[in-house]
Coordinates of N, CA and C in Angstrom, one line a residue:
Chain A
Q11 N -10.4 -17.8 -2.0 CA -8.9 -17.6 -2.1 C -8.6 -16.1 -2.3
K12 N -7.6 -15.6 -1.6 CA -7.2 -14.2 -1.8 C -6.4 -14.1 -3.1
E13 N -6.5 -12.9 -3.7 CA -5.7 -12.7 -4.9 C -4.2 -12.9 -4.7
V14 N -3.7 -12.4 -3.6 CA -2.3 -12.4 -3.3 C -2.1 -13.0 -1.9
E15 N -1.2 -14.0 -1.9 CA -0.9 -14.7 -0.6 C 0.6 -14.4 -0.2
Q16 N 0.8 -14.0 1.0 CA 2.1 -13.7 1.5 C 2.3 -14.2 2.9
D17 N 3.3 -14.9 3.2 CA 3.6 -15.4 4.5 C 3.9 -14.2 5.5
P18 N 3.1 -14.1 6.5 CA 3.3 -12.9 7.4 C 4.6 -12.9 8.3
G19 N 5.2 -14.1 8.3 CA 6.3 -14.3 9.2 C 5.9 -14.3 10.7
P20 N 6.6 -13.8 11.6 CA 7.8 -13.0 11.4 C 9.0 -13.8 11.0
L21 N 9.9 -13.1 10.3 CA 11.2 -13.6 9.9 C 12.3 -12.9 10.6
S22 N 13.2 -13.7 11.2 CA 14.3 -13.2 12.0 C 15.6 -13.8 11.4
V23 N 16.6 -12.9 11.0 CA 17.8 -13.4 10.4 C 19.0 -12.6 11.0
P24 N 20.2 -13.2 11.0 CA 21.4 -12.5 11.5 C 21.9 -11.5 10.4
E25 N 22.5 -10.5 10.9 CA 23.1 -9.5 10.0 C 24.0 -10.2 9.0
G26 N 23.9 -9.8 7.7 CA 24.7 -10.4 6.6 C 24.1 -11.5 5.9
A27 N 23.0 -12.0 6.4 CA 22.3 -13.2 5.8 C 21.6 -12.7 4.5
I28 N 21.3 -13.7 3.7 CA 20.5 -13.5 2.5 C 19.0 -13.8 2.9
V29 N 18.2 -12.8 2.5 CA 16.8 -12.9 2.9 C 16.0 -13.2 1.6
S30 N 15.0 -14.1 1.7 CA 14.1 -14.4 0.6 C 12.7 -14.2 1.1
L31 N 12.0 -13.3 0.4 CA 10.6 -13.0 0.7 C 9.8 -13.3 -0.5
N32 N 8.6 -13.9 -0.3 CA 7.9 -14.4 -1.4 C 6.4 -14.1 -1.4
C33 N 5.8 -14.1 -2.6 CA 4.3 -14.0 -2.7 C 3.9 -14.9 -3.8
T34 N 2.7 -15.4 -3.6 CA 2.0 -16.2 -4.7 C 0.7 -15.4 -5.1
Y35 N 0.3 -15.6 -6.3 CA -1.0 -15.0 -6.7 C -1.8 -15.9 -7.6
S36 N -3.0 -15.5 -7.8 CA -3.9 -16.4 -8.5 C -4.3 -15.9 -9.9
N37 N -4.2 -14.6 -10.1 CA -4.7 -13.9 -11.3 C -3.6 -13.9 -12.3
S38 N -3.7 -14.7 -13.4 CA -2.6 -14.7 -14.4 C -2.5 -13.4 -15.2
A39 N -3.5 -12.6 -15.1 CA -3.5 -11.3 -15.8 C -2.5 -10.2 -15.2
F40 N -2.1 -10.5 -14.0 CA -1.2 -9.5 -13.3 C 0.1 -9.4 -14.2
Q41 N 0.5 -8.1 -14.4 CA 1.7 -7.9 -15.2 C 2.7 -7.0 -14.5
Y42 N 2.2 -6.2 -13.5 CA 3.0 -5.2 -12.8 C 3.2 -5.7 -11.4
F43 N 4.4 -5.8 -10.9 CA 4.7 -6.3 -9.6 C 5.6 -5.4 -8.8
M44 N 5.3 -5.2 -7.6 CA 5.9 -4.2 -6.8 C 6.3 -4.8 -5.4
W45 N 7.4 -4.3 -4.8 CA 7.7 -4.6 -3.4 C 7.8 -3.3 -2.7
Y46 N 7.1 -3.2 -1.6 CA 7.2 -2.0 -0.7 C 7.8 -2.4 0.6
R47 N 8.5 -1.5 1.2 CA 9.1 -1.6 2.5 C 8.3 -0.6 3.4
Q48 N 7.9 -1.1 4.6 CA 7.1 -0.3 5.5 C 7.8 -0.4 6.9
Y49 N 8.3 0.8 7.3 CA 8.8 0.8 8.7 C 7.7 1.1 9.6
S50 N 7.9 0.8 10.9 CA 6.8 1.0 11.9 C 6.4 2.5 11.9
R51 N 5.1 2.7 11.8 CA 4.5 4.0 11.9 C 4.8 4.9 10.7
K52 N 5.1 4.2 9.6 CA 5.4 5.0 8.4 C 4.5 4.4 7.2
G53 N 4.4 5.2 6.1 CA 3.7 4.7 5.0 C 4.6 3.7 4.2
P54 N 4.0 2.8 3.3 CA 4.8 2.0 2.5 C 5.7 2.8 1.5
E55 N 6.9 2.3 1.4 CA 7.9 3.0 0.5 C 8.2 2.0 -0.6
L56 N 8.1 2.5 -1.9 CA 8.3 1.6 -3.0 C 9.8 1.2 -3.1
L57 N 10.1 -0.1 -3.2 CA 11.5 -0.6 -3.3 C 11.8 -1.0 -4.7
M58 N 10.9 -1.8 -5.3 CA 11.2 -2.4 -6.6 C 9.9 -2.4 -7.4
Y59 N 10.0 -2.2 -8.7 CA 8.9 -2.2 -9.6 C 9.3 -3.0 -10.8
T60 N 8.6 -4.1 -11.2 CA 9.0 -4.9 -12.4 C 7.8 -5.1 -13.2
Y61 N 8.0 -5.2 -14.5 CA 7.0 -5.5 -15.5 C 7.2 -6.9 -16.0
S62 N 6.1 -7.7 -16.0 CA 6.1 -9.0 -16.5 C 7.2 -9.9 -15.8
S63 N 7.7 -10.9 -16.5 CA 8.6 -11.9 -15.9 C 10.1 -11.4 -15.9
G64 N 10.9 -12.1 -15.1 CA 12.3 -11.8 -15.2 C 12.8 -11.3 -13.8
N65 N 14.1 -10.8 -13.8 CA 14.7 -10.3 -12.6 C 15.0 -8.8 -12.8
K66 N 15.1 -8.2 -11.7 CA 15.5 -6.8 -11.6 C 16.4 -6.6 -10.4
E67 N 17.5 -6.0 -10.6 CA 18.4 -5.8 -9.4 C 18.6 -4.3 -9.2
D68 N 18.7 -4.0 -7.9 CA 19.0 -2.6 -7.4 C 19.7 -2.7 -6.1
G69 N 21.1 -2.6 -6.3 CA 21.9 -2.7 -5.1 C 21.8 -4.0 -4.5
R70 N 21.5 -4.1 -3.2 CA 21.4 -5.4 -2.5 C 20.1 -6.1 -2.7
F71 N 19.2 -5.5 -3.4 CA 17.8 -6.0 -3.6 C 17.7 -6.6 -5.1
T72 N 17.1 -7.8 -5.1 CA 16.7 -8.4 -6.4 C 15.3 -8.8 -6.4
A73 N 14.5 -8.4 -7.4 CA 13.1 -8.8 -7.5 C 13.1 -9.8 -8.6
Q74 N 12.3 -10.9 -8.4 CA 12.2 -12.0 -9.4 C 10.7 -12.3 -9.6
V75 N 10.3 -12.4 -10.8 CA 9.0 -12.8 -11.2 C 8.9 -14.0 -12.0
D76 N 8.2 -15.0 -11.6 CA 8.0 -16.2 -12.4 C 6.5 -16.3 -12.7
K77 N 6.1 -15.8 -13.8 CA 4.6 -15.8 -14.1 C 4.1 -17.2 -14.4
S78 N 4.9 -18.1 -14.8 CA 4.4 -19.5 -15.1 C 4.0 -20.1 -13.8
S79 N 4.7 -19.8 -12.7 CA 4.3 -20.4 -11.4 C 3.5 -19.4 -10.5
K80 N 3.2 -18.2 -11.0 CA 2.5 -17.2 -10.3 C 3.2 -16.9 -8.9
Y81 N 4.5 -16.6 -9.0 CA 5.3 -16.5 -7.8 C 6.3 -15.4 -8.0
I82 N 6.4 -14.5 -7.0 CA 7.4 -13.5 -7.0 C 8.2 -13.5 -5.8
S83 N 9.4 -13.0 -5.9 CA 10.4 -13.1 -4.8 C 11.1 -11.8 -4.7
L84 N 11.5 -11.4 -3.5 CA 12.4 -10.3 -3.2 C 13.6 -10.9 -2.4
F85 N 14.8 -10.7 -3.0 CA 16.0 -11.2 -2.3 C 16.8 -10.0 -1.7
I86 N 17.2 -10.1 -0.5 CA 18.0 -9.0 0.1 C 19.4 -9.7 0.5
R87 N 20.4 -9.1 -0.2 CA 21.8 -9.7 0.1 C 22.4 -8.8 1.2
D88 N 23.3 -9.5 2.0 CA 24.0 -8.7 3.0 C 23.1 -7.9 3.9
S89 N 22.1 -8.6 4.4 CA 21.0 -7.9 5.2 C 21.6 -7.1 6.3
Q90 N 21.0 -5.9 6.6 CA 21.4 -5.0 7.6 C 20.3 -4.8 8.6
P91 N 20.6 -4.4 9.8 CA 19.6 -4.1 10.8 C 18.6 -3.0 10.3
S92 N 19.1 -2.1 9.4 CA 18.2 -1.1 8.9 C 17.2 -1.7 7.9
D93 N 17.3 -2.9 7.5 CA 16.4 -3.6 6.6 C 15.2 -4.1 7.4
S94 N 15.3 -4.1 8.8 CA 14.2 -4.5 9.6 C 12.9 -3.7 9.3
A95 N 11.9 -4.4 8.8 CA 10.7 -3.7 8.4 C 9.7 -4.7 8.0
T96 N 8.5 -4.3 7.6 CA 7.5 -5.2 7.0 C 7.6 -5.0 5.5
Y97 N 7.6 -6.1 4.7 CA 7.7 -6.0 3.3 C 6.4 -6.5 2.7
L98 N 5.9 -5.6 1.8 CA 4.6 -5.9 1.2 C 4.8 -6.1 -0.3
C99 N 4.2 -7.1 -0.8 CA 4.2 -7.3 -2.3 C 2.8 -6.7 -2.8
A100 N 2.9 -6.3 -4.0 CA 1.7 -5.7 -4.7 C 1.7 -6.0 -6.1
M101 N 0.6 -6.1 -6.8 CA 0.5 -6.3 -8.2 C -0.7 -5.8 -8.8
S102 N -0.6 -5.6 -10.1 CA -1.8 -5.0 -10.8 C -1.8 -5.5 -12.3
S103 N -2.9 -5.2 -13.0 CA -3.0 -5.6 -14.3 C -3.7 -4.5 -15.2
P104 N -3.3 -4.4 -16.4 CA -4.0 -3.4 -17.3 C -5.5 -3.7 -17.3
N105 N -5.9 -5.0 -17.2 CA -7.3 -5.4 -17.3 C -8.1 -4.9 -16.1
T106 N -7.4 -4.6 -15.0 CA -8.1 -4.1 -13.8 C -7.9 -2.6 -13.5
G107 N -7.4 -1.9 -14.6 CA -7.1 -0.5 -14.4 C -6.0 -0.3 -13.4
N108 N -6.1 0.7 -12.6 CA -5.0 1.0 -11.7 C -5.3 0.4 -10.3
Q109 N -5.9 -0.8 -10.2 CA -6.2 -1.4 -9.0 C -5.0 -2.2 -8.5
F110 N -4.6 -2.0 -7.3 CA -3.4 -2.8 -6.8 C -3.9 -3.8 -5.8
Y111 N -3.3 -5.0 -5.9 CA -3.7 -6.0 -4.9 C -2.4 -6.3 -4.1
F112 N -2.6 -6.2 -2.7 CA -1.5 -6.3 -1.8 C -1.5 -7.6 -1.0
G113 N -0.3 -8.1 -0.7 CA -0.2 -9.1 0.3 C -0.3 -8.6 1.7
T114 N -0.3 -9.4 2.6 CA -0.5 -9.0 4.0 C 0.8 -8.4 4.6
G115 N 1.9 -8.7 3.9 CA 3.2 -8.2 4.5 C 3.9 -9.3 5.3
T116 N 5.2 -9.2 5.2 CA 6.1 -10.1 5.9 C 7.0 -9.3 6.8
S117 N 6.9 -9.5 8.1 CA 7.7 -8.8 9.1 C 9.1 -9.4 9.2
L118 N 10.1 -8.6 8.9 CA 11.5 -9.0 8.9 C 12.3 -8.3 10.0
T119 N 13.1 -9.0 10.8 CA 14.0 -8.4 11.8 C 15.4 -9.0 11.4
V120 N 16.3 -8.1 11.3 CA 17.7 -8.4 11.0 C 18.5 -8.1 12.3
I121 N 19.0 -9.2 12.9 CA 19.7 -9.1 14.2 C 21.2 -8.7 14.1
P122 N 21.6 -7.7 14.8 CA 23.1 -7.3 14.6 C 24.0 -8.4 15.2
Chain B
E8 N 11.3 16.5 -5.7 CA 9.9 16.5 -5.9 C 9.2 16.0 -4.7
A9 N 8.1 16.7 -4.3 CA 7.4 16.4 -3.0 C 6.7 15.1 -3.3
G10 N 6.6 14.3 -2.2 CA 5.8 13.0 -2.3 C 4.4 13.3 -2.0
V11 N 3.7 12.2 -1.7 CA 2.3 12.3 -1.2 C 2.2 12.9 0.2
V12 N 1.5 13.9 0.4 CA 1.4 14.6 1.7 C 0.0 14.3 2.3
Q13 N 0.0 13.8 3.5 CA -1.2 13.6 4.3 C -1.2 14.4 5.6
S14 N -2.4 14.7 6.0 CA -2.5 15.3 7.3 C -3.9 15.0 7.9
P15 N -4.1 15.0 9.2 CA -3.0 15.0 10.2 C -2.2 13.6 10.2
R16 N -1.1 13.5 10.9 CA -0.4 12.3 11.1 C -1.1 11.4 12.1
Y17 N -1.7 12.0 13.1 CA -2.3 11.2 14.2 C -3.6 11.9 14.5
K18 N -4.6 11.1 14.9 CA -5.9 11.7 15.3 C -6.6 10.8 16.3
I19 N -6.9 11.3 17.5 CA -7.7 10.6 18.5 C -9.0 11.2 18.7
I20 N -10.1 10.5 18.5 CA -11.4 11.0 18.7 C -12.3 10.1 19.4
E21 N -13.4 10.6 20.0 CA -14.3 9.7 20.7 C -15.3 9.2 19.6
K22 N -15.8 8.0 19.9 CA -16.8 7.4 19.0 C -18.0 8.3 18.8
K23 N -18.5 8.2 17.6 CA -19.7 9.0 17.2 C -19.3 10.4 16.7
Q24 N -18.0 10.8 16.9 CA -17.6 12.1 16.4 C -17.1 12.0 15.0
P25 N -17.2 13.1 14.2 CA -16.7 13.1 12.9 C -15.2 13.3 12.8
V26 N -14.6 12.9 11.7 CA -13.2 13.1 11.5 C -12.9 13.2 10.0
A27 N -11.9 14.0 9.6 CA -11.6 14.1 8.2 C -10.1 14.0 8.0
F28 N -9.7 13.4 6.9 CA -8.3 13.3 6.5 C -8.1 14.0 5.2
W29 N -6.9 14.6 5.0 CA -6.6 15.3 3.8 C -5.4 14.7 3.1
C30 N -5.4 14.7 1.8 CA -4.3 14.2 1.0 C -4.0 15.1 -0.2
N31 N -2.7 15.4 -0.4 CA -2.2 16.1 -1.6 C -1.3 15.1 -2.4
P32 N -1.7 14.6 -3.5 CA -0.9 13.6 -4.3 C 0.3 14.3 -5.0
I33 N 1.1 13.4 -5.5 CA 2.2 13.9 -6.3 C 1.7 14.6 -7.6
S34 N 2.3 15.7 -7.8 CA 1.9 16.6 -8.9 C 1.9 15.8 -10.3
G35 N 0.7 15.9 -10.9 CA 0.6 15.2 -12.2 C 0.0 13.8 -12.2
H36 N -0.1 13.2 -11.0 CA -0.6 11.9 -10.8 C -2.2 12.0 -10.9
N37 N -2.7 11.3 -11.9 CA -4.1 11.4 -12.1 C -4.9 10.4 -11.2
T38 N -4.3 9.4 -10.8 CA -5.0 8.4 -10.0 C -4.7 8.6 -8.5
L39 N -5.7 8.6 -7.7 CA -5.5 8.8 -6.2 C -6.3 7.7 -5.5
Y40 N -5.7 7.2 -4.5 CA -6.3 6.1 -3.7 C -6.4 6.4 -2.2
W41 N -7.4 5.9 -1.6 CA -7.5 5.9 -0.2 C -7.5 4.4 0.3
Y42 N -6.6 4.1 1.1 CA -6.5 2.7 1.7 C -6.7 2.8 3.2
R43 N -7.1 1.7 3.7 CA -7.1 1.5 5.2 C -6.2 0.3 5.5
Q44 N -5.4 0.5 6.5 CA -4.5 -0.6 6.9 C -4.6 -0.9 8.4
N45 N -5.1 -2.1 8.7 CA -5.1 -2.6 10.1 C -3.8 -3.2 10.5
L46 N -3.6 -3.3 11.7 CA -2.3 -3.8 12.2 C -2.1 -5.2 11.7
G47 N -0.9 -5.4 11.1 CA -0.5 -6.8 10.6 C -1.2 -7.2 9.3
Q48 N -1.8 -6.2 8.7 CA -2.5 -6.5 7.4 C -1.9 -5.6 6.3
G49 N -2.2 -6.0 5.1 CA -1.8 -5.1 4.0 C -2.9 -4.0 3.8
P50 N -2.6 -3.0 3.0 CA -3.6 -2.0 2.7 C -4.8 -2.5 2.0
E51 N -6.0 -2.0 2.4 CA -7.2 -2.4 1.7 C -7.8 -1.2 1.1
L52 N -8.2 -1.3 -0.2 CA -8.7 -0.1 -0.9 C -10.0 0.3 -0.4
L53 N -10.2 1.6 -0.2 CA -11.5 2.2 0.1 C -12.1 2.8 -1.1
I54 N -11.3 3.6 -1.8 CA -11.8 4.3 -3.0 C -10.6 4.7 -3.9
R55 N -10.9 4.7 -5.2 CA -9.9 5.1 -6.2 C -10.5 6.1 -7.1
Y56 N -9.8 7.2 -7.3 CA -10.2 8.3 -8.2 C -9.3 8.3 -9.5
E57 N -9.9 8.5 -10.6 CA -9.2 8.8 -11.8 C -9.6 10.3 -12.1
N58 N -8.6 11.2 -11.9 CA -8.9 12.6 -11.9 C -9.9 12.9 -10.8
E59 N -11.1 13.5 -11.2 CA -12.0 13.8 -10.1 C -13.1 12.8 -10.0
E60 N -13.1 11.7 -10.8 CA -14.1 10.7 -10.8 C -13.8 9.5 -9.9
A61 N -14.7 9.2 -9.0 CA -14.5 8.0 -8.2 C -14.9 6.7 -9.1
V62 N -13.9 6.0 -9.5 CA -14.1 4.8 -10.4 C -14.2 3.5 -9.6
D63 N -13.8 3.5 -8.4 CA -14.0 2.2 -7.6 C -14.2 2.6 -6.1
D64 N -15.4 2.6 -5.7 CA -15.7 2.8 -4.3 C -16.5 1.7 -3.7
S65 N -16.4 0.5 -4.2 CA -17.1 -0.7 -3.8 C -16.9 -1.1 -2.4
Q66 N -15.7 -0.8 -1.9 CA -15.3 -1.1 -0.5 C -15.5 0.0 0.5
L67 N -16.0 1.1 0.1 CA -16.2 2.3 1.0 C -17.5 2.1 1.7
P68 N -17.5 2.1 3.0 CA -18.8 2.0 3.8 C -19.5 3.3 3.7
K69 N -20.4 3.3 2.7 CA -21.0 4.6 2.4 C -22.0 5.2 3.4
D70 N -22.4 4.3 4.4 CA -23.3 4.9 5.4 C -22.6 5.9 6.3
R71 N -21.2 5.7 6.4 CA -20.5 6.6 7.3 C -19.3 7.3 6.7
F72 N -18.8 6.8 5.6 CA -17.6 7.3 4.9 C -18.0 8.1 3.7
S73 N -17.3 9.1 3.5 CA -17.5 9.9 2.2 C -16.1 10.4 1.8
A74 N -16.0 10.7 0.5 CA -14.7 11.2 0.0 C -15.0 12.1 -1.2
E75 N -14.1 13.0 -1.4 CA -14.1 13.9 -2.5 C -12.7 14.2 -3.0
R76 N -12.6 14.5 -4.3 CA -11.4 15.0 -4.8 C -11.6 16.3 -5.6
L77 N -11.1 17.3 -5.0 CA -11.4 18.6 -5.5 C -10.5 18.9 -6.8
K78 N -11.2 19.2 -7.9 CA -10.5 19.6 -9.1 C -9.5 18.6 -9.5
G79 N -9.7 17.3 -9.2 CA -8.8 16.3 -9.6 C -7.4 16.3 -8.9
V80 N -7.3 17.0 -7.8 CA -6.0 17.1 -7.2 C -6.1 16.6 -5.7
D81 N -6.3 17.6 -4.8 CA -6.4 17.2 -3.4 C -7.6 16.3 -3.1
S82 N -7.6 15.6 -2.0 CA -8.7 14.7 -1.7 C -8.9 14.8 -0.2
T83 N -10.2 14.6 0.2 CA -10.5 14.5 1.6 C -11.4 13.2 1.8
L84 N -11.1 12.5 2.9 CA -11.8 11.4 3.3 C -12.5 11.7 4.7
K85 N -13.8 11.5 4.8 CA -14.5 11.8 6.0 C -15.2 10.6 6.6
I86 N -15.2 10.5 7.9 CA -16.0 9.5 8.6 C -16.9 10.2 9.6
Q87 N -18.2 9.9 9.5 CA -19.2 10.5 10.3 C -20.4 9.6 10.5
P88 N -20.7 9.0 11.6 CA -19.9 9.1 12.9 C -18.9 8.0 12.9
A89 N -17.8 8.2 13.6 CA -16.7 7.2 13.8 C -17.2 6.1 14.7
E90 N -16.7 4.9 14.5 CA -16.9 3.8 15.4 C -15.6 3.2 15.8
L91 N -15.6 2.5 16.9 CA -14.4 1.9 17.5 C -13.6 1.1 16.4
G92 N -14.4 0.4 15.6 CA -13.7 -0.4 14.6 C -13.1 0.3 13.5
D93 N -13.2 1.6 13.4 CA -12.6 2.5 12.4 C -11.1 2.8 12.8
S94 N -10.7 2.4 13.9 CA -9.3 2.7 14.3 C -8.4 1.9 13.4
A95 N -7.5 2.6 12.7 CA -6.6 2.0 11.7 C -5.7 3.1 11.2
V96 N -4.8 2.8 10.3 CA -4.1 3.8 9.6 C -4.7 4.0 8.2
Y97 N -5.0 5.2 7.9 CA -5.6 5.6 6.6 C -4.5 6.2 5.7
L98 N -4.3 5.5 4.6 CA -3.2 5.8 3.7 C -3.7 6.4 2.4
C99 N -3.1 7.4 1.9 CA -3.4 7.9 0.6 C -2.2 7.6 -0.3
A100 N -2.5 7.3 -1.6 CA -1.5 7.0 -2.6 C -1.9 7.6 -3.9
S101 N -0.9 7.8 -4.8 CA -1.2 8.3 -6.1 C -0.3 7.6 -7.1
S102 N -0.8 7.6 -8.4 CA 0.0 7.0 -9.4 C -0.4 7.6 -10.8
L103 N 0.5 7.3 -11.8 CA 0.2 7.6 -13.1 C -0.5 6.4 -13.7
V104 N -0.9 6.4 -14.9 CA -1.6 5.2 -15.5 C -0.7 4.0 -15.6
N105 N -1.2 2.9 -15.0 CA -0.4 1.6 -15.1 C 1.0 1.7 -14.7
T106 N 1.2 2.5 -13.6 CA 2.6 2.5 -13.0 C 2.4 2.3 -11.5
E107 N 3.5 2.3 -10.8 CA 3.5 2.0 -9.4 C 2.8 3.1 -8.6
A108 N 2.3 2.7 -7.4 CA 1.6 3.7 -6.5 C 2.6 4.2 -5.5
F109 N 2.5 5.4 -5.2 CA 3.4 6.0 -4.1 C 2.5 6.5 -3.0
F110 N 2.9 6.1 -1.8 CA 2.1 6.3 -0.6 C 2.6 7.5 0.2
G111 N 1.6 8.1 0.9 CA 1.9 9.1 2.0 C 2.3 8.4 3.3
Q112 N 2.5 9.2 4.3 CA 2.9 8.6 5.6 C 1.7 8.1 6.4
G113 N 0.5 8.4 6.0 CA -0.7 7.9 6.6 C -1.1 8.7 7.8
T114 N -2.4 8.5 8.1 CA -3.0 9.1 9.3 C -3.4 8.0 10.2
R115 N -2.9 8.0 11.4 CA -3.2 6.9 12.4 C -4.4 7.4 13.2
L116 N -5.5 6.8 13.0 CA -6.8 7.1 13.7 C -7.0 6.2 14.9
T117 N -7.3 6.8 16.0 CA -7.7 6.0 17.2 C -9.1 6.5 17.6
V118 N -10.0 5.6 17.7 CA -11.4 6.0 18.1 C -11.5 5.4 19.5
V119 N -11.9 6.2 20.5 CA -12.0 5.7 21.9 C -13.4 5.9 22.4

């Protein structure tokens, strides 16, 4: 079993839709959770960084962590064509030093 | 503040030839990572440095890959000789202790 599981998609939504992206994980020691956005032929760009459980909101983006279910989500409200990219979840734990565990990424297309 | 800088952006080489990638991390970031990303996959760690020390190189194919981090700042990743299966995007990232990682734009390697 992989440390982090992420549905690769692809996911296609109309402009203005609410998008939900999800990852599950197996290691209960993970405490730091990240979402990256990666445009084609670019490096991953950090979108959201959260520590432990709870929600964090930044503009149209909301990151949610449910440690009891080992489940994290990224919600995108009022999705725009410019949100079309691959979204990667990543996580780490103080117990594993600065080692990050990545999902495989979900490809999202927002149709105008 | 400058982000993680990588060069070159693209490289095409024939198999059995050597190739080298260079990375300049964000100033002050003590941890530096080299990842390899295949199409449709998440980044896979090759090597992680804490300052100038390689603390995790378990996934680095040491028969052909080598890396160094000069004075705990810049880093170079080398492949010699390259094989067709080495075609991928090589990503460099840096972070502070127990914080999020920031990525460069990557080097897209094509081995023909």
